[in-house]
C-alpha positions as a Python dict, from the first residue, in 0.01 Angstrom:
ca = {
    (1, 'X'): (0, 0, 0),
    (2, 'X'): (-82, 167, 333),
    (3, 'X'): (-97, 536, 404),
    (4, 'X'): (-155, 759, 702),
    (5, 'X'): (-151, 1126, 783),
    (6, 'X'): (113, 1243, 1019),
    (7, 'X'): (407, 1464, 1093),
    (8, 'X'): (709, 1251, 1008),
    (9, 'X'): (1038, 1383, 874),
    (10, 'X'): (1398, 1269, 881),
    (11, 'X'): (1528, 1619, 804),
    (12, 'X'): (1443, 1869, 1079),
    (13, 'X'): (1495, 2157, 832),
    (14, 'X'): (1235, 2015, 594),
    (15, 'X'): (866, 2090, 613),
    (16, 'X'): (671, 1830, 814),
    (17, 'X'): (511, 1544, 628),
    (18, 'X'): (149, 1595, 531),
    (19, 'X'): (105, 1223, 463),
    (20, 'X'): (322, 912, 452),
    (21, 'X'): (260, 582, 273),
    (22, 'X'): (435, 253, 223),
    (23, 'X'): (494, 184, -148),
    (24, 'X'): (699, -82, -327),
    (25, 'X'): (1015, 131, -315),
    (26, 'X'): (988, 235, 52),
    (27, 'X'): (814, 511, 246),
    (28, 'X'): (665, 786, 34),
    (29, 'X'): (572, 1118, 197),
    (30, 'X'): (407, 1441, 93),
    (31, 'X'): (512, 1780, 223),
    (32, 'X'): (476, 2145, 136),
    (33, 'X'): (735, 2243, -125),
    (34, 'X'): (1014, 2479, -30),
    (35, 'X'): (1206, 2710, -260),
    (36, 'X'): (1499, 2466, -241),
    (37, 'X'): (1275, 2208, -414),
    (38, 'X'): (1223, 2430, -718),
    (39, 'X'): (1501, 2278, -936),
    (40, 'X'): (1368, 1926, -885),
    (41, 'X'): (1006, 2035, -941),
    (42, 'X'): (1112, 2196, -1268),
    (43, 'X'): (1301, 1880, -1367),
    (44, 'X'): (980, 1682, -1316),
    (45, 'X'): (786, 1933, -1525),
    (46, 'X'): (1027, 1916, -1819),
    (47, 'X'): (1066, 1537, -1803),
    (48, 'X'): (755, 1505, -2011),
    (49, 'X'): (673, 1520, -2380),
    (50, 'X'): (465, 1837, -2344),
    (51, 'X'): (665, 1999, -2066),
    (52, 'X'): (989, 1965, -2259),
    (53, 'X'): (848, 2190, -2529),
    (54, 'X'): (673, 2452, -2316),
    (55, 'X'): (919, 2508, -2030),
    (56, 'X'): (1238, 2712, -2068),
    (57, 'X'): (1481, 2676, -1780),
    (58, 'X'): (1737, 2923, -1918),
    (59, 'X'): (1590, 3191, -1691),
    (60, 'X'): (1460, 3070, -1354),
    (61, 'X'): (1330, 3413, -1243),
    (62, 'X'): (972, 3356, -1372),
    (63, 'X'): (955, 3023, -1189),
    (64, 'X'): (1091, 3178, -870),
    (65, 'X'): (830, 3458, -889),
    (66, 'X'): (554, 3204, -945),
    (67, 'X'): (676, 2995, -652),
    (68, 'X'): (668, 3301, -423),
    (69, 'X'): (314, 3385, -533),
    (70, 'X'): (191, 3028, -480),
    (71, 'X'): (371, 2988, -148),
    (72, 'X'): (245, 3322, -18),
    (73, 'X'): (-124, 3258, -93),
    (74, 'X'): (-321, 3036, 146),
    (75, 'X'): (-554, 2940, -141),
    (76, 'X'): (-267, 2753, -308),
    (77, 'X'): (-43, 2470, -196),
    (78, 'X'): (255, 2337, -389),
    (79, 'X'): (332, 1984, -272),
    (80, 'X'): (628, 1753, -328),
    (81, 'X'): (646, 1380, -276),
    (82, 'X'): (962, 1230, -132),
    (83, 'X'): (1106, 881, -130),
    (84, 'X'): (1437, 812, 37),
    (85, 'X'): (1496, 1183, 92),
    (86, 'X'): (1460, 1262, -279),
    (87, 'X'): (1181, 1464, -440),
    (88, 'X'): (1010, 1222, -680),
    (89, 'X'): (669, 1382, -738),
    (90, 'X'): (481, 1710, -725),
    (91, 'X'): (142, 1875, -772),
    (92, 'X'): (-39, 2197, -692),
    (93, 'X'): (-369, 2219, -507),
    (94, 'X'): (-567, 2542, -535),
    (95, 'X'): (-898, 2647, -382),
    (96, 'X'): (-1126, 2855, -602),
    (97, 'X'): (-1431, 3038, -464),
    (98, 'X'): (-1722, 3084, -701),
    (99, 'X'): (-2080, 3202, -714),
    (100, 'X'): (-2208, 2900, -905),
    (101, 'X'): (-2310, 2584, -723),
    (102, 'X'): (-2457, 2796, -445),
    (103, 'X'): (-2133, 2987, -386),
    (104, 'X'): (-1929, 2676, -332),
    (105, 'X'): (-1556, 2633, -313),
    (106, 'X'): (-1380, 2416, -574),
    (107, 'X'): (-1043, 2248, -556),
    (108, 'X'): (-820, 2251, -863),
    (109, 'X'): (-540, 1994, -898),
    (110, 'X'): (-260, 2103, -1132),
    (111, 'X'): (75, 1981, -1263),
    (112, 'X'): (67, 1627, -1124),
    (113, 'X'): (403, 1469, -1197),
    (114, 'X'): (561, 1145, -1078),
    (115, 'X'): (915, 1034, -1159),
    (116, 'X'): (911, 771, -1435),
    (117, 'X'): (1080, 515, -1209),
    (118, 'X'): (785, 524, -966),
    (119, 'X'): (496, 506, -1208),
    (120, 'X'): (267, 213, -1145),
    (121, 'X'): (344, 199, -772),
    (122, 'X'): (37, 398, -667),
    (123, 'X'): (221, 722, -589),
    (124, 'X'): (4, 934, -820),
    (125, 'X'): (-314, 781, -677),
    (126, 'X'): (-194, 853, -323),
    (127, 'X'): (-128, 1217, -410),
    (128, 'X'): (-461, 1272, -582),
    (129, 'X'): (-654, 1094, -304),
    (130, 'X'): (-479, 1310, -45),
    (131, 'X'): (-576, 1621, -243),
    (132, 'X'): (-937, 1501, -264),
    (133, 'X'): (-942, 1442, 112),
    (134, 'X'): (-805, 1793, 171),
    (135, 'X'): (-1072, 1941, -58),
    (136, 'X'): (-1344, 1754, 124),
    (137, 'X'): (-1211, 1869, 463),
    (138, 'X'): (-1207, 2229, 340),
    (139, 'X'): (-1572, 2205, 232),
    (140, 'X'): (-1524, 2201, -146),
    (141, 'X'): (-1820, 2088, -355),
    (142, 'X'): (-1600, 1939, -626),
    (143, 'X'): (-1245, 1869, -735),
    (144, 'X'): (-1148, 1953, -1090),
    (145, 'X'): (-842, 1918, -1307),
    (146, 'X'): (-741, 1947, -1668),
    (147, 'X'): (-526, 1711, -1868),
    (148, 'X'): (-407, 1752, -2224),
    (149, 'X'): (-613, 1565, -2483),
    (150, 'X'): (-301, 1381, -2600),
    (151, 'X'): (-244, 1220, -2257),
    (152, 'X'): (-452, 903, -2298),
    (153, 'X'): (-277, 725, -2008),
    (154, 'X'): (-347, 1021, -1779),
    (155, 'X'): (-714, 1014, -1879),
    (156, 'X'): (-737, 646, -1784),
    (157, 'X'): (-558, 716, -1455),
    (158, 'X'): (-799, 993, -1353),
    (159, 'X'): (-1103, 792, -1462),
    (160, 'X'): (-985, 504, -1238),
    (161, 'X'): (-986, 755, -951),
    (162, 'X'): (-1346, 852, -1024),
    (163, 'X'): (-1300, 1165, -1234),
    (164, 'X'): (-1544, 1212, -1523),
    (165, 'X'): (-1465, 1398, -1846),
    (166, 'X'): (-1778, 1611, -1811),
    (167, 'X'): (-1661, 1932, -1978),
    (168, 'X'): (-1466, 2043, -2280),
    (169, 'X'): (-1184, 2274, -2177),
    (170, 'X'): (-1064, 2565, -2386),
    (171, 'X'): (-753, 2780, -2366),
    (172, 'X'): (-633, 3098, -2530),
    (173, 'X'): (-257, 3154, -2533),
    (174, 'X'): (-157, 3511, -2451),
}
């Protein structure tokens, strides 16, 4: 598997590629998500044991509002991965300023999803490594993410990439 940064696209209307890589199935590329990608991003989010129970696609307005907020804020980047012109993966990268750690910037990786057919080909690792590289280039002191306790395979995946389960996360549903 080889990857390189670059501006490569076969569709002039699409956002330029942020990164391209050769994987078993062909050339995989990352690009900034567009509003037209929203249906496929949502399909990736619900194609999951947990996502199927917490997402409700009967009303797309909340998702469209969230997309506009993410897309309009330079501290957030919604990314899609393409293979053969099809969206096959997604994640969000956010930059969080803080006073702790000497006022450092943190990167937060959220909602990493890869189409089932591509799992095991290194696509997820390419996406996360690209995000880590972006965080480093932006001067972040750390990259953080959360993953549900029930996702044992995801825990192993992130540990292989160097992440350490150093904290216990807590949530309060509102």
